[in-house]
Coordinates of C-alpha atoms in Angstrom, one line a residue:
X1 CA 3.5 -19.5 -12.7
X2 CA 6.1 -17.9 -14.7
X3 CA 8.1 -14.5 -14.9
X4 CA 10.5 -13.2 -17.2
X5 CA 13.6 -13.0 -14.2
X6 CA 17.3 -12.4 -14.8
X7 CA 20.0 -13.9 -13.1
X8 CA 20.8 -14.3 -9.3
X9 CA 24.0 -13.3 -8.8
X10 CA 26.1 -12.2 -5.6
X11 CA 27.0 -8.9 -4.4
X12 CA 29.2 -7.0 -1.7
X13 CA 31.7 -4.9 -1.4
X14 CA 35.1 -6.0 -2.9
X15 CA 36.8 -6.9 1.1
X16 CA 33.7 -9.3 1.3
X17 CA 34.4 -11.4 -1.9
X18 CA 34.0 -14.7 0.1
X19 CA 30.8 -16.3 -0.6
X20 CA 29.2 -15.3 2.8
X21 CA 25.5 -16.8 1.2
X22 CA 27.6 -20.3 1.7
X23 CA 28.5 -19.0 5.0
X24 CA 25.0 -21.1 7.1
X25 CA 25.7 -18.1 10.2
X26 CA 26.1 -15.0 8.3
X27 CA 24.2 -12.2 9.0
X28 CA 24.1 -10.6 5.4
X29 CA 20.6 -9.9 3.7
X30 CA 21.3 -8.5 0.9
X31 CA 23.9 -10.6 -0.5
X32 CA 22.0 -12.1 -3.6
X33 CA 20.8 -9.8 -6.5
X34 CA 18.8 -10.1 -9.4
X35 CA 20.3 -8.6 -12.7
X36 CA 17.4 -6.4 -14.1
X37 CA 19.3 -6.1 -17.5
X38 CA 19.1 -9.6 -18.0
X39 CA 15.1 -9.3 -18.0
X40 CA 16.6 -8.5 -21.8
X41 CA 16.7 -12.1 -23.1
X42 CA 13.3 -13.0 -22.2
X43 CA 14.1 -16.5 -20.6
X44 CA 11.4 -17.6 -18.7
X45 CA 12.0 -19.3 -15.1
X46 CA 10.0 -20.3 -12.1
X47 CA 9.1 -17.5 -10.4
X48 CA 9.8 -19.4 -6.8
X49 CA 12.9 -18.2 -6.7
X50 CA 11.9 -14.6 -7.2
X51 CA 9.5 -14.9 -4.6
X52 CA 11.5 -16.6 -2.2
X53 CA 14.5 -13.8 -2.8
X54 CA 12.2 -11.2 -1.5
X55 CA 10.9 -13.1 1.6
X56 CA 14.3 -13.2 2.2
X57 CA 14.5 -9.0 2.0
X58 CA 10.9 -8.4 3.7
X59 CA 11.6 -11.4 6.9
X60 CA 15.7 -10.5 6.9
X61 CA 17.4 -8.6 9.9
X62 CA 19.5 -5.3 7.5
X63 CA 22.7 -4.8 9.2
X64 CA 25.4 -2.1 9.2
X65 CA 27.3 -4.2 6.5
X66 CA 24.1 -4.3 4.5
X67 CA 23.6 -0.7 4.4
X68 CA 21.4 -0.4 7.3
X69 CA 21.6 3.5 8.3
X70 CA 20.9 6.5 7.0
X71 CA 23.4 9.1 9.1
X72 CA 23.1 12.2 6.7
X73 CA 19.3 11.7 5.5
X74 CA 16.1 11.5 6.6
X75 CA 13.1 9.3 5.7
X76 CA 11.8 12.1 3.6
X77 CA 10.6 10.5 0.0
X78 CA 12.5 12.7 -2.1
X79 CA 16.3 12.3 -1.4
X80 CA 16.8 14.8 1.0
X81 CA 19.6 15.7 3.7
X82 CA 19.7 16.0 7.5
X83 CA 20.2 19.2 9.2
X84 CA 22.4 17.9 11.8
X85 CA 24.0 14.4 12.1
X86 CA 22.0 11.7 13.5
X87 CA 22.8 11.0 17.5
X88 CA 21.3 7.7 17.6
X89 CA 21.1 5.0 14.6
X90 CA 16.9 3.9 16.5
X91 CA 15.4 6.8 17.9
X92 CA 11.8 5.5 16.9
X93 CA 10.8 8.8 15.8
X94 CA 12.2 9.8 11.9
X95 CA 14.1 6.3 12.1
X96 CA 15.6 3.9 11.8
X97 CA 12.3 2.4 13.5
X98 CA 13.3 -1.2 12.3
X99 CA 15.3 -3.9 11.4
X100 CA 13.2 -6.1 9.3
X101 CA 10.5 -5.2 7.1
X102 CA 8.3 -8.2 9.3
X103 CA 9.5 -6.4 12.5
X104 CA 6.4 -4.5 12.0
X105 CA 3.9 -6.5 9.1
X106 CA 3.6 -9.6 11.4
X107 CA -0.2 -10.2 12.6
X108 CA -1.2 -12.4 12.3
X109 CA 1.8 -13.4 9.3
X110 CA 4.9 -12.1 7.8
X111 CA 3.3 -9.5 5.8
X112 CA 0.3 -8.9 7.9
X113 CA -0.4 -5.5 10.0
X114 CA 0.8 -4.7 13.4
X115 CA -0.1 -4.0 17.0
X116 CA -0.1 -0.8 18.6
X117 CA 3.8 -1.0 19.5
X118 CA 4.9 -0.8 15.7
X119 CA 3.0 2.2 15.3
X120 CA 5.3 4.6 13.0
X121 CA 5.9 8.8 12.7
X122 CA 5.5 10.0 9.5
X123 CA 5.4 13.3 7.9
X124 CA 3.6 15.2 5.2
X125 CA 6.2 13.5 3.1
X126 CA 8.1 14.9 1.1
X127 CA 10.8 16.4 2.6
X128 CA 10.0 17.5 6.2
X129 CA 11.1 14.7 8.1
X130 CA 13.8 15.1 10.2
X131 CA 12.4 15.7 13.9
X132 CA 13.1 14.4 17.2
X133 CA 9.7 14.8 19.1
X134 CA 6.1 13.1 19.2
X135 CA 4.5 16.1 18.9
X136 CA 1.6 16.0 16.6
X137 CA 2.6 19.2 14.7
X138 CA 5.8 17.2 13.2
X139 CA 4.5 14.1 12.8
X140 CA 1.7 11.5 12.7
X141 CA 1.4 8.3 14.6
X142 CA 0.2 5.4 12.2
X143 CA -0.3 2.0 12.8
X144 CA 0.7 -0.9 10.2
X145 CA -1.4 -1.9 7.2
X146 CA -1.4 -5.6 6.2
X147 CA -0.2 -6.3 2.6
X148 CA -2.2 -9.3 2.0
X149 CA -3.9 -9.7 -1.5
X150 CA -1.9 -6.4 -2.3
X151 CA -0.8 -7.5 -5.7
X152 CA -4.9 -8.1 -6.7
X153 CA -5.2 -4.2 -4.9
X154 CA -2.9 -2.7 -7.3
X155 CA -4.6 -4.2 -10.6
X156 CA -7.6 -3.0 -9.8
X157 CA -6.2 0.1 -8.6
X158 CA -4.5 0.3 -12.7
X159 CA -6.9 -0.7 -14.3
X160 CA -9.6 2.0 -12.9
X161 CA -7.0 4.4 -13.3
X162 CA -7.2 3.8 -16.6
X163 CA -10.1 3.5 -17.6
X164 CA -10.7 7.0 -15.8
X165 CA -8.4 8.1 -17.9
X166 CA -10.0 7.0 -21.0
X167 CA -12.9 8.6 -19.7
X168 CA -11.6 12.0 -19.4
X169 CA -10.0 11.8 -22.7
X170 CA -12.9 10.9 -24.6
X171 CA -14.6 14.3 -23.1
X172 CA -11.6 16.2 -24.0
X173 CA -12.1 14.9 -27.6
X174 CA -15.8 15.2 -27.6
X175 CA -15.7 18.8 -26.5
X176 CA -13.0 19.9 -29.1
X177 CA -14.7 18.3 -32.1
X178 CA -18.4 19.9 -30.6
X179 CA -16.8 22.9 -29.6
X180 CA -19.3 23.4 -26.6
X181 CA -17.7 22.0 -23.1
X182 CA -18.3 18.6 -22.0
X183 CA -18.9 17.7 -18.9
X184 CA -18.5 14.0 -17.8
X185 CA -19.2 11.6 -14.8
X186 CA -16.4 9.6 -13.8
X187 CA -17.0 5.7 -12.7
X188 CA -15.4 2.9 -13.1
X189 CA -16.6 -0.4 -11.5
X190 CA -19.1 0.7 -9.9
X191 CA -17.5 3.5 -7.8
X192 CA -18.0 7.2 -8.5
X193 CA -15.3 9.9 -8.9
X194 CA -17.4 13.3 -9.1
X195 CA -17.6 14.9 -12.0
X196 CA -15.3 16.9 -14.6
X197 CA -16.1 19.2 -17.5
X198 CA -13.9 20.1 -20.3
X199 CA -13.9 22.8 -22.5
X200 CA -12.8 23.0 -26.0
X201 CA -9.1 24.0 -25.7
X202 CA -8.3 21.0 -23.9
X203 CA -8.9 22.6 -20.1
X204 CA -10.5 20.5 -17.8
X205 CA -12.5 21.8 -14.9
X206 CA -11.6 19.4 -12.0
X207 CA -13.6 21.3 -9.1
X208 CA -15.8 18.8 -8.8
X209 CA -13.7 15.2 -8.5
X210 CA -14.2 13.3 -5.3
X211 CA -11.5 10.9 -3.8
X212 CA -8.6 10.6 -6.2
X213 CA -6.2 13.0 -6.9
X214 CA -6.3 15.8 -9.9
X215 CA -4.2 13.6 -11.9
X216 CA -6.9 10.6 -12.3
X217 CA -4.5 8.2 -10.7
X218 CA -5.9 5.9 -8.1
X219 CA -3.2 5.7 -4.9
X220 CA -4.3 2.8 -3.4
X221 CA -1.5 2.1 -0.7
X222 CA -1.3 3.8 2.6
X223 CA -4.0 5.0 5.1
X224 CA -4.4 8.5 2.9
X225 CA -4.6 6.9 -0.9
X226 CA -1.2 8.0 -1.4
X227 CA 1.4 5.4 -3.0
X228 CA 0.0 3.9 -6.4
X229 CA 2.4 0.8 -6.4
X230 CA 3.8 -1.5 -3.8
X231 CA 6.9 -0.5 -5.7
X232 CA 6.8 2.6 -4.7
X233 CA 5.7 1.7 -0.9
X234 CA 8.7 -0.7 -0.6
X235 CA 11.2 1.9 -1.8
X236 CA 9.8 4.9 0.7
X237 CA 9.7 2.3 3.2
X238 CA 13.2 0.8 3.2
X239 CA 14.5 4.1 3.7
X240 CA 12.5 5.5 6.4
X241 CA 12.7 2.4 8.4
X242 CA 15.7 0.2 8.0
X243 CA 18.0 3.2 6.2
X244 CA 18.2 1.2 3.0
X245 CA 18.5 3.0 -0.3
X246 CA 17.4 1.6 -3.3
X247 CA 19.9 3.1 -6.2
X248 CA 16.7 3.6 -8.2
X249 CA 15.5 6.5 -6.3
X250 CA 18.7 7.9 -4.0
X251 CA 21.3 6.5 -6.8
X252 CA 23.4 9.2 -8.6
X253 CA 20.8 9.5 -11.5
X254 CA 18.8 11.2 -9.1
X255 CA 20.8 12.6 -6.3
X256 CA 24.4 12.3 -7.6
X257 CA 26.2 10.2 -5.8
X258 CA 25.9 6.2 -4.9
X259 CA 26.0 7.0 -1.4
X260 CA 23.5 9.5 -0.4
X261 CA 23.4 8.6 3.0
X262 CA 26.5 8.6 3.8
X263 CA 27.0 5.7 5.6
X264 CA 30.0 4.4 3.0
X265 CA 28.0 1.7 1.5
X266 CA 27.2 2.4 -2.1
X267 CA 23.5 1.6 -4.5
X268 CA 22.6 -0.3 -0.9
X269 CA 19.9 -1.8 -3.1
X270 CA 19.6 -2.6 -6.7
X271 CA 16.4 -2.3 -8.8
X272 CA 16.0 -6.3 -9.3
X273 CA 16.1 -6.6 -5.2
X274 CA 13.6 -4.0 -4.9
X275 CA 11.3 -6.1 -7.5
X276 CA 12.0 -9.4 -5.3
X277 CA 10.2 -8.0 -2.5
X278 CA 7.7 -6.4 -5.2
X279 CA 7.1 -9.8 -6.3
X280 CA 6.8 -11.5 -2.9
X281 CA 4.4 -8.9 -1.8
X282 CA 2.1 -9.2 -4.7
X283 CA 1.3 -13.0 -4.3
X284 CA 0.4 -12.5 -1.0
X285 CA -2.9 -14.9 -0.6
X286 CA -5.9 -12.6 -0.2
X287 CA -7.7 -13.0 3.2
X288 CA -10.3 -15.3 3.6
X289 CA -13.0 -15.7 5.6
X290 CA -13.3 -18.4 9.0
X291 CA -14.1 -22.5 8.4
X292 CA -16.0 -24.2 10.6
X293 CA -17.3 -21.8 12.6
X294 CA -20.0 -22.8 15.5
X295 CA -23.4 -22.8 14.8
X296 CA -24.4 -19.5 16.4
X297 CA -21.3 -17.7 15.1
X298 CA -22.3 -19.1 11.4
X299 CA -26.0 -17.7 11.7
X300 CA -24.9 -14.0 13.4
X301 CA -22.2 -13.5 10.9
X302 CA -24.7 -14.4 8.0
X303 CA -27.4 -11.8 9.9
X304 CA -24.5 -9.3 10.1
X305 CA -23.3 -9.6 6.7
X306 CA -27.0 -8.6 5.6
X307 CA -27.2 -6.0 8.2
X308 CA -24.2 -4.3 6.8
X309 CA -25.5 -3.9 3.5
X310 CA -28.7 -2.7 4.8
X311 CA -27.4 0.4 6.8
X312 CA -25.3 1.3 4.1
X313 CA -21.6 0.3 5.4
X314 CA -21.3 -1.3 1.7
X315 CA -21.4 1.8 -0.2
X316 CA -18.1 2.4 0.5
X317 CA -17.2 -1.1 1.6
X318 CA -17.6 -2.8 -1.0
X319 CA -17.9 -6.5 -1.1
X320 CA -16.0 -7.2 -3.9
X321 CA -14.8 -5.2 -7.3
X322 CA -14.4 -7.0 -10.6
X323 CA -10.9 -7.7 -12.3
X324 CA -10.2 -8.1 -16.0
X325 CA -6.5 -9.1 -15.6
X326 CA -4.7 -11.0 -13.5
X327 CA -1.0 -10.4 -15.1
X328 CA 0.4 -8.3 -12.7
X329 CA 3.8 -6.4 -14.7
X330 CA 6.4 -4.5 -12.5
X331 CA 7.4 -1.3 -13.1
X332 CA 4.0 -0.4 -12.9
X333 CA 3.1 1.9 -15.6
X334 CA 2.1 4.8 -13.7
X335 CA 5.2 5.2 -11.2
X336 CA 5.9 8.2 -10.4
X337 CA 9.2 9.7 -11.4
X338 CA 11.8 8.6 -8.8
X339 CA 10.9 5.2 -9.0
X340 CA 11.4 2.6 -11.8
X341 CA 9.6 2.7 -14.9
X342 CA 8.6 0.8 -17.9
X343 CA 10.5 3.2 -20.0
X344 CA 13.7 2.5 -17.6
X345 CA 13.8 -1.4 -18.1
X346 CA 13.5 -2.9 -21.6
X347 CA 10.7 -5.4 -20.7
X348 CA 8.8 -5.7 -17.4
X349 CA 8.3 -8.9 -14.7
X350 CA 4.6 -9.9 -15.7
X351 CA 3.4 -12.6 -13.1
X352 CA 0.6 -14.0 -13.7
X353 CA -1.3 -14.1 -10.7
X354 CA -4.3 -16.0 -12.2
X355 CA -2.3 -19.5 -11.7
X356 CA -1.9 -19.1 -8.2
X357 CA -4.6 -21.9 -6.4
X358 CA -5.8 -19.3 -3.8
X359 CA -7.0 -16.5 -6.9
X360 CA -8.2 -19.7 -8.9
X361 CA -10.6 -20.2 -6.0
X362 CA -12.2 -16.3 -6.2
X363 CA -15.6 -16.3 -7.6
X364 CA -15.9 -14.8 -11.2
X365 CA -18.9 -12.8 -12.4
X366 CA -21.2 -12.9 -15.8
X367 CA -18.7 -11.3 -17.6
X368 CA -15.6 -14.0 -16.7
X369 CA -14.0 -11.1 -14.7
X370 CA -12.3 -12.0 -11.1
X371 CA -14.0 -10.8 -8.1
X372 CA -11.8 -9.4 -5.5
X373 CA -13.8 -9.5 -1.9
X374 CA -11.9 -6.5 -0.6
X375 CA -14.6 -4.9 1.4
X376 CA -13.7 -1.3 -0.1
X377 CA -13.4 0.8 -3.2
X378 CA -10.3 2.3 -3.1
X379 CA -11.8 6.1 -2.7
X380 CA -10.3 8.7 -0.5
X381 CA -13.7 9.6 2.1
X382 CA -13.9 12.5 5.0
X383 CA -14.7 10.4 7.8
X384 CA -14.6 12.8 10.7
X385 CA -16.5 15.7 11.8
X386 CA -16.8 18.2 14.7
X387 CA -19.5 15.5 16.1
X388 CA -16.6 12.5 15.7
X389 CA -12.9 13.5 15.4
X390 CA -11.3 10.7 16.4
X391 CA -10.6 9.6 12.5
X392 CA -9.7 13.1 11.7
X393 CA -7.0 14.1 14.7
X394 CA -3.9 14.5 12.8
X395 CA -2.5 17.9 12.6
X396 CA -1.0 17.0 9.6
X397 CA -1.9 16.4 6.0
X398 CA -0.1 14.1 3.6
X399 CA 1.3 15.2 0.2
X400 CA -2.2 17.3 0.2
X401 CA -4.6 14.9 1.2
X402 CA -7.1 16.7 4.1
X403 CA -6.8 15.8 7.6
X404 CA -9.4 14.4 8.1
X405 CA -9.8 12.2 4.7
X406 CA -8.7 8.7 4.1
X407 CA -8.8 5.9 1.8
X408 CA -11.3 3.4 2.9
X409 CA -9.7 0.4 4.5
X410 CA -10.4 -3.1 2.8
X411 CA -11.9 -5.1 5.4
X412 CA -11.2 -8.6 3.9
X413 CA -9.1 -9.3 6.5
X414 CA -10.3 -6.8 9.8
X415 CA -10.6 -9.9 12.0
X416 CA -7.2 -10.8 12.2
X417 CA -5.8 -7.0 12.2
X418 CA -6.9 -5.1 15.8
X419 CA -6.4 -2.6 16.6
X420 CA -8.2 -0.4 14.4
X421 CA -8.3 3.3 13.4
X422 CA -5.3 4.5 11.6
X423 CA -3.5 5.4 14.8
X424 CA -3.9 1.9 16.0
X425 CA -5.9 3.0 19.4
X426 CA -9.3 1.8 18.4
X427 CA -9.4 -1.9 20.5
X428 CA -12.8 -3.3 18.9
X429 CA -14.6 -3.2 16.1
X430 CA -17.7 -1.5 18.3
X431 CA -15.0 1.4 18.2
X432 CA -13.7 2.1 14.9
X433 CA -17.2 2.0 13.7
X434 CA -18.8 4.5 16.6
X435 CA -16.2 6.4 15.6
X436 CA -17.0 6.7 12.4
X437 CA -18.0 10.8 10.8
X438 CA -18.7 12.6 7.5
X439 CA -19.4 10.7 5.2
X440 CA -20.1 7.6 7.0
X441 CA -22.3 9.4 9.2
X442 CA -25.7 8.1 8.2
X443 CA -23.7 4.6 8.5
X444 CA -22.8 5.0 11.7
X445 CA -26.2 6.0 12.6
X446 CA -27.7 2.8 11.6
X447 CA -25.8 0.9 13.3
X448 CA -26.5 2.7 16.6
X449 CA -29.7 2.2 16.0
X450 CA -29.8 -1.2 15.8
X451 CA -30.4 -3.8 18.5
X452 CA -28.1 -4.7 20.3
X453 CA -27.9 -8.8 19.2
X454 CA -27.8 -6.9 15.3
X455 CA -25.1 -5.0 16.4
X456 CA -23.1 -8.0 17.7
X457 CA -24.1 -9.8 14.3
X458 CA -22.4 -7.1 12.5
X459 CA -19.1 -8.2 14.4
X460 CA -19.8 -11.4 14.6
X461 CA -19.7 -11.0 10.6
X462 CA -16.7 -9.0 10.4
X463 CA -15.0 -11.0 13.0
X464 CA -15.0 -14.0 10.2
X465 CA -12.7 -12.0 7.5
X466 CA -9.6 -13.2 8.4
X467 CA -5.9 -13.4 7.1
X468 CA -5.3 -17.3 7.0
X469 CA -2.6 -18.2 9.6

């Protein structure tokens, strides 16, 4: 596999010019960088050392003399200051929560999800996010998502965003040239996004979309379908956790000043870091499912898998979605403002993810097109109701996403990852699916009514979607 890369090169502040990465005790992590600018000359490398540069960021322990800290801001996403100072540098509730990026993604592998004690507090946000209490009116509790197969979860997440996209302008075209309005169903493989209509002077009625936000851009990172690119999760997430600020977002482009946070360390980390861990995060392998399992286990999960078509749980979890590309290029080119871009570098990473022996090994379909087991469909759903609230108890919502509305969780690897529930507080897979509402009501239904050796079929089948230890 190859990637355009630039060169490694060392950094620190000008009283730490020693070469402290030929130091075998330091306690540096960020003291190798890649130069971005250098993607320029198109040189192709082994993308190893890419990778192995940002297990280095996700697995290292940040200290002070990294940057670690954040004394005069707040995990808020947009660059924003605290009203008081700090008192503590871990107070577990706005931050810092963490030292390492695996302190929480660790179950049951570096990069995997996490058990109830790394749950996190997070806001609506944006910018409220400075708070000092559990209560549920400032915050809510989350548990940790595993990131495996996240770099095949992004593709498909692009490439239905853009052919949404396509969709929508082809209306727009068609009702401008017919001059009656247009109205237009939105799929893309396989999964429906409502309906739009639109009118002759280019306005679109978007009343009627369902699980994706007005702007057709599929979100498909965090519990609420609300980050579009890993990028984009790494940056938020270095700076609400470990008090790391990547220059591309709290740099003085954006906010003014190199050192935002105050904590004297300037551009804490550079763009071609932030990619490193981008990098190492996207060829993640993909769960799998169990080997050898005994006999009995082998026949109930078989039965269960069956079963879970049958009642319906595969309407929204869907066994697999097709891919047409496996080159995964990073900026991705619908980041948000805030966060690199394709018009900030002059060529992107591409990685081409179809060379790695674990996505060789997916099964393709008719059409030559990767199919990506993922046990979802990257949708926002309402999964609560008056009659089941426990998937719909947070007081807040997230940059507009209803309370009780979430993406639907890929289940590719749910039997390495309990507890379940987006709290974390669900121990068994009986639970997160009795407590299933709204739309998965009629789901949820079926299954109760099942016998009870179909029932434990079902888990038995879902037990055997692992992440590969």
């Amino acid at each position: 596999m190859f990637v355009v890369l630039g060169a490694l090169t060392h950094s620190g502040s000008a009283e730490e010019d020693a070469p402290t990465n030929s130091r075998p005790w330091d306690e540096h992590v960020l003291n190798e960088d890649i130069d971005f600018d250098a993607l320029a000359t198109s040189n192709e490398a082994d993308i190893d050392r890419l990778i192995a540069l940002g297990e280095k960021l996700f697995e290292g322990k940040f200290t002070k003399a990294d940057g670690a800290g954040r004394p005069e801001a707040t995990q808020a996403i947009v660059p924003t200051k605290r009203r008081r100072p700090v008192p503590d540098t871990f107070q577990r509730l706005a931050g810092l929560d963490a030292n390492s990026c695996a302190s929480c993604h660790n179950v049951p592998v570096s990069g995997g999800a996490g058990d109830f004690t790394a749950n996190v507090f997070v806001t609506e946000g944006f910018e409220s996010a400075d708070f000092d209490t559990t209560d549920p009116q400032f915050s809510n509790e989350r548990g940790t998502n595993a990131l495996q197969g996240a770099g095949l979860i992004e593709l498909l997440a692009r490439e239905m965003t853009a052919d949404l996209r396509s969709q929508r302008s082809q209306a727009v075209t068609k009702a401008r040239l017919s001059e009656q309005p247009v109205t237009a169903d939105l799929e893309t493989k396989g999964v429906s996004f409502g309906v739009i209509t639109a009118a002759p002077d280019g306005t679109i009625d978007v009343s009627r979309l369902e699980g994706i936000d007005y702007d057709l851009t599929l979100r498909p990172f965090g519990q609420k379908g609300v980050f579009a690119s890993l990028r984009q999760f790494s940056v938020n997430a270095l700076n609400h956790h470990h008090g790391i600020q990547a220059s591309e977002r709290f740099g003085a482009p954006w906010t003014g000043t190199a050192d935002f946070d105050g904590d004297d360390h300037d551009d804490e980390l550079s763009p071609g870091q932030v990619s490193a861990l981008v990098a190492w995060q996207a060829t993640l392998p993909a769960p799998t499912r169990m080997a050898d399992l005994p006999e009995a286990w082998a026949n109930a999960a078989k039965n269960g898998e069956e079963l879970f078509s049958q009642i319906g749980c595969a309407s929204c979890h869907k066994p697999a979605l097709p891919l047409d590309s496996l080159v995964f290029e990073d900026p991705n080119p619908f980041e948000n403002a805030g966060t690199l871009r394709p018009s900030d570098v002059d060529m992107p990473i591409r990685i081409d993810l179809g060379t790695l022996d674990w996505v060789k090994a997916l099964p393709k379909d008719e059409m030559g097109r990767t199919l990506v087991p993922l046990y979802a469909d990257l949708k926002r759903h309402r999964i609560a109701d008056a009659a089941r609230d426990t998937l719909g108890n947070e007081l807040l919502s997230q940059r507009f996403v209803a309370r009780d509305v979430f993406i639907t969780a890929e289940l590719w690897g749910v039997g390495s990852t309990a507890p379940y529930g987006h709290r974390g507080d669900l121990t068994t897979l009986h639970e997160i699916i009795d407590a299933h509402g709204g739309e998965a009501t009629e789901a949820r239904k079926a299954y109760s009514a099942l016998p009870e050796d179909d029932r434990q079929s079902v888990i038995a089948f879902l037990r055997s979607l692992e992440i590969a230890r």
